[in-house]
Coordinates of C-alpha atoms in Angstrom, one line a residue:
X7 CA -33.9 5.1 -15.0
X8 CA -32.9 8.2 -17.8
X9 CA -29.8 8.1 -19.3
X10 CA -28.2 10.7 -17.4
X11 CA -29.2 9.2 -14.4
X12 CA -27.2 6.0 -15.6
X13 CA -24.5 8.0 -16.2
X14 CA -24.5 9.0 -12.6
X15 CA -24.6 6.3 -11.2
X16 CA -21.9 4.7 -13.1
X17 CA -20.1 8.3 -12.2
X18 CA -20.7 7.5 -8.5
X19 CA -19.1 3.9 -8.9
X20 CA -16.2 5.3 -10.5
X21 CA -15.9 8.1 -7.7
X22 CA -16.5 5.2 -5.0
X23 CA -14.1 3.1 -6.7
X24 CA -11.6 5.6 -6.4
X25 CA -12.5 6.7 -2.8
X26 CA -11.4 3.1 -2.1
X27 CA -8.4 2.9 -3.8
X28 CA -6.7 6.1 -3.2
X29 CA -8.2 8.3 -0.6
X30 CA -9.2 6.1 1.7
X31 CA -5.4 5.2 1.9
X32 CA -4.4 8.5 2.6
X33 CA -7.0 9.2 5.1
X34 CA -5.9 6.0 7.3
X35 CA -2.8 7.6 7.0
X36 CA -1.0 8.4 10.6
X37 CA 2.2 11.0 11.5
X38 CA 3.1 7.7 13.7
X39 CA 3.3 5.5 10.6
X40 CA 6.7 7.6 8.8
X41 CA 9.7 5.8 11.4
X42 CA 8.7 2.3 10.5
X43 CA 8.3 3.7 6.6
X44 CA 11.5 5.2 6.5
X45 CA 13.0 1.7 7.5
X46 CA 10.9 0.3 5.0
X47 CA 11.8 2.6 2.7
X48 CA 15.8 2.4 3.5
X49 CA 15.3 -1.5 2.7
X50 CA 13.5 -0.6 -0.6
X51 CA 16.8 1.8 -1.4
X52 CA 19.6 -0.7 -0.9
X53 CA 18.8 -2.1 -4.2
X54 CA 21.0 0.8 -5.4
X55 CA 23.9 -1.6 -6.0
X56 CA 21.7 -4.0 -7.6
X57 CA 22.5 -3.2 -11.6
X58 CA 26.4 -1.8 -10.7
X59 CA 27.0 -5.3 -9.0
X60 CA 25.8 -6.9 -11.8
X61 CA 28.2 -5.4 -14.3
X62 CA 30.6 -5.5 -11.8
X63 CA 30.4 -9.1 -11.5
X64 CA 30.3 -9.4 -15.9
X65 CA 33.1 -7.1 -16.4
X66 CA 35.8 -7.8 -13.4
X67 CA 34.9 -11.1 -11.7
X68 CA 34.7 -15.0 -13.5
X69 CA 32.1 -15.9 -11.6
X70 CA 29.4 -18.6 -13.5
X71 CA 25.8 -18.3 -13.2
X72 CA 25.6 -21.6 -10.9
X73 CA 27.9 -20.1 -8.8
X74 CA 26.3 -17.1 -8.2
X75 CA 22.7 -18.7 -7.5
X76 CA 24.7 -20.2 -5.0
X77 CA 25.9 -17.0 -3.9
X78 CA 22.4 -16.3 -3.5
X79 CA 21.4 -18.6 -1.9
X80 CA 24.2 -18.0 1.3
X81 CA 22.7 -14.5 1.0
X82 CA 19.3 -15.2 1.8
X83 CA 20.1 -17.6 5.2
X84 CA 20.2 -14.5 7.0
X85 CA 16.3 -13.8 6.5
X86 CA 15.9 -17.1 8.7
X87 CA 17.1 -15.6 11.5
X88 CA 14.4 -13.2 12.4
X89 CA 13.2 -16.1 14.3
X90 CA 15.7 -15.4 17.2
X91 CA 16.0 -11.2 15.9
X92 CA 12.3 -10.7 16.3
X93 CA 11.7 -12.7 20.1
X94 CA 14.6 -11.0 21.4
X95 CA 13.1 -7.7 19.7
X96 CA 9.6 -8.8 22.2
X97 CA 11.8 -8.9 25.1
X98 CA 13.5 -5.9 24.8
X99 CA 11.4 -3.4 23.2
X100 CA 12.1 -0.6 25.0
X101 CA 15.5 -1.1 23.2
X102 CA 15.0 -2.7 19.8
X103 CA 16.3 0.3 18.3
X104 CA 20.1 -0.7 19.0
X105 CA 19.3 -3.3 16.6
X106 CA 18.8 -1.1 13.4
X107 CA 22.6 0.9 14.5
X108 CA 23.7 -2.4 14.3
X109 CA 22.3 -3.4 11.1
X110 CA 23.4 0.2 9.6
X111 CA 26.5 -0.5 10.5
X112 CA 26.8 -3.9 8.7
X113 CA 25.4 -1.6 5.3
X114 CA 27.4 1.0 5.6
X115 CA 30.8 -1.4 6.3
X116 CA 29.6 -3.4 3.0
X117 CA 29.4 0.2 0.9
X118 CA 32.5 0.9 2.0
X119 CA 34.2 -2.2 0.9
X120 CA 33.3 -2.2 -2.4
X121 CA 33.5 1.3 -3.0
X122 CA 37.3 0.5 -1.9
X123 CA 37.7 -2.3 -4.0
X124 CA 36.8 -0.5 -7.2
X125 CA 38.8 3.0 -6.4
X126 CA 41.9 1.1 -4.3
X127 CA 41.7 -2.3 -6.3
X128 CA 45.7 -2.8 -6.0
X129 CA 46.0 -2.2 -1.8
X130 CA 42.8 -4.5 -1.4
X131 CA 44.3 -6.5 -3.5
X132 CA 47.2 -7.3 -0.9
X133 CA 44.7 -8.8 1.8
X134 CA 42.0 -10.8 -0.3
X135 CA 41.3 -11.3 -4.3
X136 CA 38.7 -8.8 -5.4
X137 CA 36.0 -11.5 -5.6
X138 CA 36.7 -12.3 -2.2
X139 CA 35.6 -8.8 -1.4
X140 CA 32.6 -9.0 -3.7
X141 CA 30.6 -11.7 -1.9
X142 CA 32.0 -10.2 1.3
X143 CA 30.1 -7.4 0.7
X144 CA 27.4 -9.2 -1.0
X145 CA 26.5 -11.1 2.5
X146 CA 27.0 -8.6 4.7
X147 CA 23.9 -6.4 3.2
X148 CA 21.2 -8.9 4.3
X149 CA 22.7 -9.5 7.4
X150 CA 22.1 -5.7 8.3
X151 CA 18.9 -5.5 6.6
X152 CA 17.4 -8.6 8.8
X153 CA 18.5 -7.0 12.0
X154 CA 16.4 -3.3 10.8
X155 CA 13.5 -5.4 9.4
X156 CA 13.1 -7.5 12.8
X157 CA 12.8 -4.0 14.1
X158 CA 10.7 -2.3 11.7
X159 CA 8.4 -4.8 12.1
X160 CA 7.6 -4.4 15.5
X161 CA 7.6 -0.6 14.9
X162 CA 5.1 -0.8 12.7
X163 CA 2.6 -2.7 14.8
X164 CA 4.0 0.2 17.9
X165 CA 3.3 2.8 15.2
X166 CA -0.5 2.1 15.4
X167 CA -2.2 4.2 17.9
X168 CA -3.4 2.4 20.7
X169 CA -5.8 5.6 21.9
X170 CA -7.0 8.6 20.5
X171 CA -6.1 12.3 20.7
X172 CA -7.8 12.2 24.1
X173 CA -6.7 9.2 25.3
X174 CA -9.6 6.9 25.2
X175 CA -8.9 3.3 23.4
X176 CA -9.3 2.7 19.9
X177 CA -12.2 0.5 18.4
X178 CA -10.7 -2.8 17.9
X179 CA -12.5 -2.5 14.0
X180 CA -10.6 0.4 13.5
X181 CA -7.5 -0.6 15.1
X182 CA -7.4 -3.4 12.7
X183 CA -8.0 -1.5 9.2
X184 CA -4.9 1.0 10.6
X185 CA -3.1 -2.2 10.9
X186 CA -3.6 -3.1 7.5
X187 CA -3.2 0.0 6.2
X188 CA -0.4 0.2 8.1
X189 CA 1.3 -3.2 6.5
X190 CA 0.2 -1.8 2.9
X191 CA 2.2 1.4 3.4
X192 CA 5.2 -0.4 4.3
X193 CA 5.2 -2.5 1.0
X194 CA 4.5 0.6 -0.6
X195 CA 7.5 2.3 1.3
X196 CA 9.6 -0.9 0.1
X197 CA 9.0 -0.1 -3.5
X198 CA 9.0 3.6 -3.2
X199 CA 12.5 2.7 -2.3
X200 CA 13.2 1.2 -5.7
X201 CA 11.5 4.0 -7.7
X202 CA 14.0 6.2 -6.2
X203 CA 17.0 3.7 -6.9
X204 CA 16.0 3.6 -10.1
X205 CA 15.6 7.4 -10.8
X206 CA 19.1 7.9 -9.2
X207 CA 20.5 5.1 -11.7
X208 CA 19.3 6.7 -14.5
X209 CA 21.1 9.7 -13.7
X210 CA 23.9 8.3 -12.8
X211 CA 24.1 5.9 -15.8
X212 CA 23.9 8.7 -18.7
X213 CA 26.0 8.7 -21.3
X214 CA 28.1 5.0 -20.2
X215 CA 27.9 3.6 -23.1
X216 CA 30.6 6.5 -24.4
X217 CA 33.0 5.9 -21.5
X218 CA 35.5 4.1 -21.3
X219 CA 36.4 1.6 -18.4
X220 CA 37.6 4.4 -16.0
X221 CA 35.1 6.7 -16.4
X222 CA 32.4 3.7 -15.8
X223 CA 34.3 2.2 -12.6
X224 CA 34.5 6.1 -11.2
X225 CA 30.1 5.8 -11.4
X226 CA 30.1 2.6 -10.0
X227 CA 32.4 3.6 -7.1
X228 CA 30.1 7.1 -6.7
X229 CA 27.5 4.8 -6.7
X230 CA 28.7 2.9 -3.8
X231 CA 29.3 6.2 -1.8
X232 CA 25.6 7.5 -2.6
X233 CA 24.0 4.0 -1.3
X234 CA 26.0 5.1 2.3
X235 CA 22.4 7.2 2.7
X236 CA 21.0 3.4 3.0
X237 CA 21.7 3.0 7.2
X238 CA 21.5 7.2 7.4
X239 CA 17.9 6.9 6.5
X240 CA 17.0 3.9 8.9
X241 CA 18.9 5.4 11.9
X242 CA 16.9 8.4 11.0
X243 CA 13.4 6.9 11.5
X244 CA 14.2 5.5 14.6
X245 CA 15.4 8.7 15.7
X246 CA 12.2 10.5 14.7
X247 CA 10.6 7.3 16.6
X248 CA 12.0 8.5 19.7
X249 CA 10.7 12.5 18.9
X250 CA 7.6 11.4 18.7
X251 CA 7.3 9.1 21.8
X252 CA 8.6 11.8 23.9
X253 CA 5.8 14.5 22.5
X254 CA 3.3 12.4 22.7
X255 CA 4.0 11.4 26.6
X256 CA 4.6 14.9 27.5
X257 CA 0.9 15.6 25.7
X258 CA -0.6 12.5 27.6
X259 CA 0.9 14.2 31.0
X260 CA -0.2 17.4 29.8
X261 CA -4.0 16.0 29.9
X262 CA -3.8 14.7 33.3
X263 CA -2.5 11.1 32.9
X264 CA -0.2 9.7 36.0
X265 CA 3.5 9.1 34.7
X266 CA 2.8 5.6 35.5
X267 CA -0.2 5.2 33.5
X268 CA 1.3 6.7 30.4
X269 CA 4.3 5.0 30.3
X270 CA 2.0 1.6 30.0
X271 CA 0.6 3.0 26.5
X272 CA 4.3 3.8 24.9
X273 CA 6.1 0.7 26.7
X274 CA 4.9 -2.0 24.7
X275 CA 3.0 -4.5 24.2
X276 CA 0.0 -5.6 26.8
X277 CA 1.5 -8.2 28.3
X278 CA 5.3 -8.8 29.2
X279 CA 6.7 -11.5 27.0
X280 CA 8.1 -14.2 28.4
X281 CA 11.2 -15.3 26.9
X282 CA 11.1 -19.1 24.9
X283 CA 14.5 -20.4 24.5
X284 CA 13.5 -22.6 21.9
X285 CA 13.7 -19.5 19.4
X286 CA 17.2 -18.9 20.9
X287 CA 18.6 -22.6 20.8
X288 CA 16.8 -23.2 17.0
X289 CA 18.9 -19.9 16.2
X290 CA 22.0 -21.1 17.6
X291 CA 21.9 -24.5 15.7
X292 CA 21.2 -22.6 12.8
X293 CA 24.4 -20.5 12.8
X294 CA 26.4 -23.7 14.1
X295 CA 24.8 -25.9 10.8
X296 CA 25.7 -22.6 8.8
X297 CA 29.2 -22.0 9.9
X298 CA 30.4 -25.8 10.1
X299 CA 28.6 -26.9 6.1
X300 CA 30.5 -23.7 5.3
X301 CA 33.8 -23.6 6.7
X302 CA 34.1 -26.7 6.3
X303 CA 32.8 -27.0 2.6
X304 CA 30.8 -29.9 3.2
X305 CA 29.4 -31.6 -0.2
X306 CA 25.8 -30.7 -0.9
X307 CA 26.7 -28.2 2.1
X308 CA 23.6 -26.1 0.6
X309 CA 21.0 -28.7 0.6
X310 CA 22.2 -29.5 4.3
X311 CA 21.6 -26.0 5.6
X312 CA 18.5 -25.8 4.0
X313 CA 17.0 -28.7 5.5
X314 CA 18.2 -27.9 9.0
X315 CA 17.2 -24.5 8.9
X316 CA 13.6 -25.8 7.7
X317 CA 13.8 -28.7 10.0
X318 CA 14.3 -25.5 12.6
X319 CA 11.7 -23.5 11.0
X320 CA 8.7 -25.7 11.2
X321 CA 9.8 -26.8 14.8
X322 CA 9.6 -22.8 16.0
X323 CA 6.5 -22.7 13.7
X324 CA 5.1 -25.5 16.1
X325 CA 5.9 -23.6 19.1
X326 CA 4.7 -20.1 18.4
X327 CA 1.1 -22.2 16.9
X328 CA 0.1 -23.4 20.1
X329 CA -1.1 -20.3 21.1
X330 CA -3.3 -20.5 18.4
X331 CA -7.2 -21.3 18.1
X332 CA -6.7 -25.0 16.0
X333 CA -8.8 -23.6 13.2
X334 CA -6.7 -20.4 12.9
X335 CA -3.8 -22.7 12.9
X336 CA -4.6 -24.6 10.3
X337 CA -5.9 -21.7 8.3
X338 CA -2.1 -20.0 8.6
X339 CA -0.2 -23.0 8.2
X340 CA -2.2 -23.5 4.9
X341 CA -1.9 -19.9 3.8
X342 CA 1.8 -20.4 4.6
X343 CA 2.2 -23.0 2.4
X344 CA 0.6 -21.6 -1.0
X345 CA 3.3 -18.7 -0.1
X346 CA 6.5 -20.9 0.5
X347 CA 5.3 -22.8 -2.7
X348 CA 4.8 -19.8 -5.4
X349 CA 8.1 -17.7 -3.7
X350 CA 10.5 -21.5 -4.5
X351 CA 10.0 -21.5 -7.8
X352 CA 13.0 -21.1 -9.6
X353 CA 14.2 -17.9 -11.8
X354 CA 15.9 -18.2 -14.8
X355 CA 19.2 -17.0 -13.2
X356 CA 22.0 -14.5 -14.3
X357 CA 21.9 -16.3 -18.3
X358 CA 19.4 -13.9 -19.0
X359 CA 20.2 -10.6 -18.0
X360 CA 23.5 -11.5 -19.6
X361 CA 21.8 -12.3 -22.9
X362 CA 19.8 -9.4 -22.7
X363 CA 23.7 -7.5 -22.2
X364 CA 25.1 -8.8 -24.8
X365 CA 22.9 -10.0 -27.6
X366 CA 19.6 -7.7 -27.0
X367 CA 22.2 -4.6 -26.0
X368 CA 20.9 -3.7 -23.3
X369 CA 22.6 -1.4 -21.3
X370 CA 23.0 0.1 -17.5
X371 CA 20.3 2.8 -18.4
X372 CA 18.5 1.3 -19.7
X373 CA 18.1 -2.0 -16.9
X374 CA 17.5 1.4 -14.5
X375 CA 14.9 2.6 -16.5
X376 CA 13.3 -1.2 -16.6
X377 CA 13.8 -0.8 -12.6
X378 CA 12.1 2.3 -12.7
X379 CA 9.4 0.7 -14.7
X380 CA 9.0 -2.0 -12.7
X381 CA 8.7 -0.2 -9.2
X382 CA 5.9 2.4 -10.3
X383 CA 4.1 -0.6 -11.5
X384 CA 4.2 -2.4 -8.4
X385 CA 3.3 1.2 -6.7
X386 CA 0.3 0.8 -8.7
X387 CA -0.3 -2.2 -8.0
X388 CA -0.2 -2.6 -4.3
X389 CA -2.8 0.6 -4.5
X390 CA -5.6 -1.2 -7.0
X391 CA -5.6 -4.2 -6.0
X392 CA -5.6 -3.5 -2.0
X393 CA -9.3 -3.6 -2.0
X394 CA -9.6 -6.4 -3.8
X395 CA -7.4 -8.4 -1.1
X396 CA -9.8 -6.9 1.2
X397 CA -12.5 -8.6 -0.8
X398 CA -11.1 -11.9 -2.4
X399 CA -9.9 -14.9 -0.6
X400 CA -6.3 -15.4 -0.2
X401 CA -6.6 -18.7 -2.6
X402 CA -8.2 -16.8 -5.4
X403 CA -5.4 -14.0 -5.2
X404 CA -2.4 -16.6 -5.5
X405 CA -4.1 -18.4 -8.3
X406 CA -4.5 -14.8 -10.4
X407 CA -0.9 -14.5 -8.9
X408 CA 0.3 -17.9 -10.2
X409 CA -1.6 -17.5 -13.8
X410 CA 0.0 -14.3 -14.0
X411 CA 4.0 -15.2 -13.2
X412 CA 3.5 -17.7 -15.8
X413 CA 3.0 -15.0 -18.2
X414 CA 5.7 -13.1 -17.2
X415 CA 7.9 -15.6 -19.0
X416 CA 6.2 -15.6 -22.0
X417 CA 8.2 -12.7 -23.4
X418 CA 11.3 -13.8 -22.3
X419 CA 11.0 -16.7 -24.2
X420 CA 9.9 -14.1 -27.1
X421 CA 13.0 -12.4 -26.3
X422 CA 15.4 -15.1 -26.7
X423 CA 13.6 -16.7 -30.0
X424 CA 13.6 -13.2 -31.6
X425 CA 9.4 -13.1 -32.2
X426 CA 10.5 -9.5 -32.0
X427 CA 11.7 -9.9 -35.3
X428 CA 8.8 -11.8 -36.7
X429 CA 6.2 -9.6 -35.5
X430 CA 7.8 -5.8 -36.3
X431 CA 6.6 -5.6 -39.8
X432 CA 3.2 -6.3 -38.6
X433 CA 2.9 -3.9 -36.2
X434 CA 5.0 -0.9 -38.1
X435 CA 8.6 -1.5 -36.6
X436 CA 7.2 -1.3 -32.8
X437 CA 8.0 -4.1 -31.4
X438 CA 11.1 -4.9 -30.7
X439 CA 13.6 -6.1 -27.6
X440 CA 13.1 -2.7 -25.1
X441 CA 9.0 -3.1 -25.9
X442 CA 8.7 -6.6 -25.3
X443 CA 11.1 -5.9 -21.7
X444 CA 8.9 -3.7 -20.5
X445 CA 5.9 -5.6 -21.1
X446 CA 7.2 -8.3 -19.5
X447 CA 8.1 -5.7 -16.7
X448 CA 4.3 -4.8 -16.3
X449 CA 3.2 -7.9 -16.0
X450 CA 5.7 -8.7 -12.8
X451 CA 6.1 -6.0 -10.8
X452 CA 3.6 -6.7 -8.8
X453 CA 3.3 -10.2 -8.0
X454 CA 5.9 -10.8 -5.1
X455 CA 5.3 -7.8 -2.8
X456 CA 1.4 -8.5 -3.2
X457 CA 2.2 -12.2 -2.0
X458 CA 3.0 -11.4 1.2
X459 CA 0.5 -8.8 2.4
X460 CA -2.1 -11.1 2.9
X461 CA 0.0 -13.5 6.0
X462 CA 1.3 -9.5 7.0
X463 CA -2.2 -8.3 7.5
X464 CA -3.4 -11.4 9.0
X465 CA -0.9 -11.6 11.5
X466 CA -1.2 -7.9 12.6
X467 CA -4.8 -8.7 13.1
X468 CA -4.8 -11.6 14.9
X469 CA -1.6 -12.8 16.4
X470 CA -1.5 -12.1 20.2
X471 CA 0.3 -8.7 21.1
X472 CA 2.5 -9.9 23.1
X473 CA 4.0 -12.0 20.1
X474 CA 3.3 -9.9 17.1
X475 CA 7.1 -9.6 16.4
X476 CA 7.8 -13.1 16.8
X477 CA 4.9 -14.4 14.9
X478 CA 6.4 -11.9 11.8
X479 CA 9.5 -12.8 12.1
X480 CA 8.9 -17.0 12.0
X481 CA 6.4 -16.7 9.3
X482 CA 9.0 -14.1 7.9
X483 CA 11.7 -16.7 7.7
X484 CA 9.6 -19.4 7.2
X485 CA 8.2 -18.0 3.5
X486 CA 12.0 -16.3 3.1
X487 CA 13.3 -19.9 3.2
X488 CA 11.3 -20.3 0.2
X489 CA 13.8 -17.9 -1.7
X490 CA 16.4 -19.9 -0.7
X491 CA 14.9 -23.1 -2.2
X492 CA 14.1 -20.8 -5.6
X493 CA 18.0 -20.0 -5.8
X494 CA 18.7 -23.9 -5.3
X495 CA 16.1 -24.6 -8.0
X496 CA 17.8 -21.5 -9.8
X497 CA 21.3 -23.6 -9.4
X498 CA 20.2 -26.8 -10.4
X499 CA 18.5 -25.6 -13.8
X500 CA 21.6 -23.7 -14.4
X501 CA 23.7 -26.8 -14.1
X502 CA 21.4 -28.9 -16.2
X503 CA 21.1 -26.0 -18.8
X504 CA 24.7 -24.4 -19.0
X505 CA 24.6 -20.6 -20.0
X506 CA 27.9 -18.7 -20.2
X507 CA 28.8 -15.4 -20.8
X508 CA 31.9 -14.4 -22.9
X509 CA 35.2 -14.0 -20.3
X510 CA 38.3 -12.2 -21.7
X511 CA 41.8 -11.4 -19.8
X512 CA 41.6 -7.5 -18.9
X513 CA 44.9 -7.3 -19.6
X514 CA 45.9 -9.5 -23.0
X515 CA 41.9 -9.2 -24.1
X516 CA 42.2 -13.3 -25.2
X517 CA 38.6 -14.9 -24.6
X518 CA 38.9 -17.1 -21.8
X519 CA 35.4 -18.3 -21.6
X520 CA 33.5 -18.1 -25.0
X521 CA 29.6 -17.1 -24.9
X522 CA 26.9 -19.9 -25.1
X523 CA 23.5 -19.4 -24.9
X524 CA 21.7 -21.6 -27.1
X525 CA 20.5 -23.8 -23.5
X526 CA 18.6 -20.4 -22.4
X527 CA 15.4 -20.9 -24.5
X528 CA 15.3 -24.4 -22.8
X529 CA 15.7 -22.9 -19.5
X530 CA 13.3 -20.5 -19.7
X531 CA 10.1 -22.8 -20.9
X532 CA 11.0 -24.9 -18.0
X533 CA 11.2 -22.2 -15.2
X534 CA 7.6 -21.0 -16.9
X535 CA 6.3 -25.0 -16.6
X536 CA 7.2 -25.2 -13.0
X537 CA 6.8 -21.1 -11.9
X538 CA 2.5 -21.9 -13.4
X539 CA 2.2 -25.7 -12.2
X540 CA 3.8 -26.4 -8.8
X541 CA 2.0 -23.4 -7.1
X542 CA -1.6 -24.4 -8.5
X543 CA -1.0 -28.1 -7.8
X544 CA -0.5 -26.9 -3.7
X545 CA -3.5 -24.5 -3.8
X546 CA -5.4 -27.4 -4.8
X547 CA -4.0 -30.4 -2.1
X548 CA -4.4 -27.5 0.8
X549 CA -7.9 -26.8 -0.3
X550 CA -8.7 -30.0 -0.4
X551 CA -7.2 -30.9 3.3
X552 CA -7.8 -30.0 6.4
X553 CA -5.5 -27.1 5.8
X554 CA -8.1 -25.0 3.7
X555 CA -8.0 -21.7 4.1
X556 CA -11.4 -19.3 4.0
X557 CA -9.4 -16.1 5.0

């Protein structure tokens, strides 16, 4: 072969290469696909409060790092009820979309709260302390976010076209790619979510380190008001839902289909789903173990619900199984597994981003620009490497996943020992706190949104239709548990390694709780040990077992 031939060739891999990875994606594309990805994409943009909360939290409230891994952890029990959310959403499809006006309202009354905490601080005052507010708010979020994601779920597998512009069935080969396209655009509605939170808190953050405390609690309250478009944008894609049903059945009509034999396409699923009350009664225990450890402030009340609600979990897991083939059983439980496993490790906690605050400087612009940073990256990433989940086994992809967390943390813990100092006069100044952030922001943005398309696509493609959005939902909950036992982990590190922010008294400026981080560079080297060996010690037991997975 010439030279210029080579050259070809290696032209026509490129070109191929990025057939694959870009405009195959937008071919598979389908007008039906936008409701589901504007719900997606509503989830994605109620991070908005993410970085205001947080300096919220450091500048008003006296609330410890333990505490609010803790917090955390309350706020991620929700997520364990889409077992119950996404059956009930089976059995009454035709009207799952009363579900997402539900959860909008929960969003929008959480918005509200804060932005009236902030801008009427004294008259909120009068009914409960301002922190009782905060976490108010800061639980009532996911709550409404479970109820639209139950629903966007099983929009997404309604948004796949079940016949074509003539009304003849789909190829079930090509039915399944649009399903996995389909579960790859709404990870990448997710993040495009957070690239726009992040543009919009860029803006919004200009200039704040000049204000003073006014002018910065007027942008966090405007803030507040903007995120109202949160439960706007979800209501609106399940009104364009219902614009679209009703064009396409008048176009199926229009071709000569009976009313009767339309309305089977755009009812639902294939089969009518017969309702389990197992999902119901594990759901109702859940909220009874919930409400009575918390009320009642039960010791280790967090450790009790987490067990009941796995106890639960697994039990509903069993269930929904049995319709299973055994060997696709055992392949998902397996696969589920290596998820739970590399989603629980722990995080380092709130101790770092306040280090980062106060010793590194970092400041509300630039945390949005790292936010910005780390969205377009995982963008990117959910593009490139969908092929290569397409082409790898799910094993091989967590290990890469699992060797590349661990490295994540490897500049934090340059952060906190300042190699940034060591190694800027060999590298002409560079290299310094904001650098060695961002690489650690390209090496991360990825990893968790990637971990969960494989179960997404393999559920699309093979759980019954009659059950798709109950098999989402109790794997949902099932690997969203796991980020309840990361915030425990989170807790307990952060009780063992004590990291503290300096307090002071807004109004006499006295220090009430002095600044101590010299346990965070302990913390952080073992969050890395545990975040690179527990999840490669499981991939290696459920290969070895009866559980291994060939997917």
């Amino acid at each position: 072969m010439t030279q210029d031939g080579r050259t070809e060739q290696r032209r026509g891999g490129f070109s191929g290469w990025i057939d694959a990875v870009l405009f195959d994606l937008a071919r598979q594309m389908r007008w039906s696909f936008l409701p589901p990805l504007m719900v997606y994409f509503a989830a994605g943009f109620s991070g908005l409060t993410g970085i205001v909360g947080t300096f919220y939290v450091k500048e008003y409230l006296d609330l410890s790092a333990a505490y609010l891994a803790g917090l955390a952890f309350w706020a991620g029990l929700p997520w364990a009820l889409k077992m119950p959310l996404g059956h009930l959403v089976d059995i009454i499809w035709r009207w799952k979309w009363l579900l997402v006006y539900l959860g909008a309202g929960l969003i929008g009354l959480s918005m509200i709260i804060m932005y009236l905490v902030i801008t009427q601080t004294a008259m909120m005052a009068t009914v409960m302390p301002p922190s009782a507010w905060f976490i108010a708010s800061f639980l009532l979020t996911p709550c409404g976010l479970v109820l639209q994601d139950a629903v966007a779920d099983a929009m997404s597998v309604e948004a796949v076209p079940r016949v074509d512009a003539e009304g003849a069935p789909i190829a079930d080969e090509a039915s399944r790619a649009m399903h996995t396209t389909m579960q790859t655009l709404g990870r990448f509605a997710l993040i495009s979510g957070t690239v726009a939170v992040a543009a919009m808190n860029i803006w919004m953050f200009r200039g704040i380190e000049a204000m003073d405390d006014a002018a910065k609690a007027d942008i966090y309250a405007r803030i507040y008001l903007v995120a109202l478009l949160i439960p706007l944008l979800s209501v609106s894609g399940v009104m364009l839902a219902g614009v679209q049903r009703y064009r396409a059945r008048h176009r199926m009509l229009g071709r000569g289909l009976t009313p009767d034999e339309t309305d089977a396409l755009f009812e639902g699923p294939d089969e009518k789903t017969e309702p389990n009350p197992w999902y119901f009664i594990g759901g109702g225990a859940f909220v009874a173990l919930t409400l009575a450890v918390g009320l009642g402030q039960v010791p280790y009340g967090q450790e009790i619900v987490f067990a009941g609600s796995m106890a639960i979990v697994l039990l509903l897991m069993r269930q929904l199984i049995a319709v299973l083939a055994p060997a696709q059983a055992r392949a998902l439980i397996g696969t589920a597994t290596i998820i739970f496993v590399f989603r629980a490790v722990p995080r380092p906690g709130n101790g770092q981003t306040w280090f980062e605050i106060d010793v590194l400087g970092f400041d509300q612009q630039f945390l949005s620009v790292l936010s910005l940073i780390t969205s377009v990256l995982t963008l990117a990433g959910l593009v490139v490497l969908r092929p290569l989940m397409a082409s790898r086994s799910i094993v091989w992809i967590f290990v890469m996943l699992t060797l590349a967390a661990g490295l994540l943390n490897l500049p934090n813990l340059g952060l906190y020992y300042g190699i940034q100092d060591i190694t800027a006069p060999l590298t002409g100044g560079i290299v310094d706190a904001r650098f060695i952030a961002v690489l650690d922001t390209a090496v991360e943005s990825p990893l968790g949104q990637v971990s969960m398309i494989p179960m997404l696509a393999w559920i699309a493609r093979n759980a019954p239709g009659n059950l798709k959005a109950t098999f989402f939902a109790v794997m949902a909950s099932f690997t969203n548990l796991a980020l309840s036992a990361s915030s425990l982990l989170t807790r307990y590190l952060n009780e063992i390694f004590t990291v503290t922010r300096e307090v002071t008294d807004r109004e006499t400026g006295a220090v009430t709780v002095p600044a101590d981080y010299s346990e965070l560079g302990m913390l952080l080297i073992v969050v890395t040990a545990i975040t690179v060996g527990a999840p490669l010690l499981v991939i290696w037991l459920v290969q070895n077992s009866r559980l291994r997975s060939t997917d």
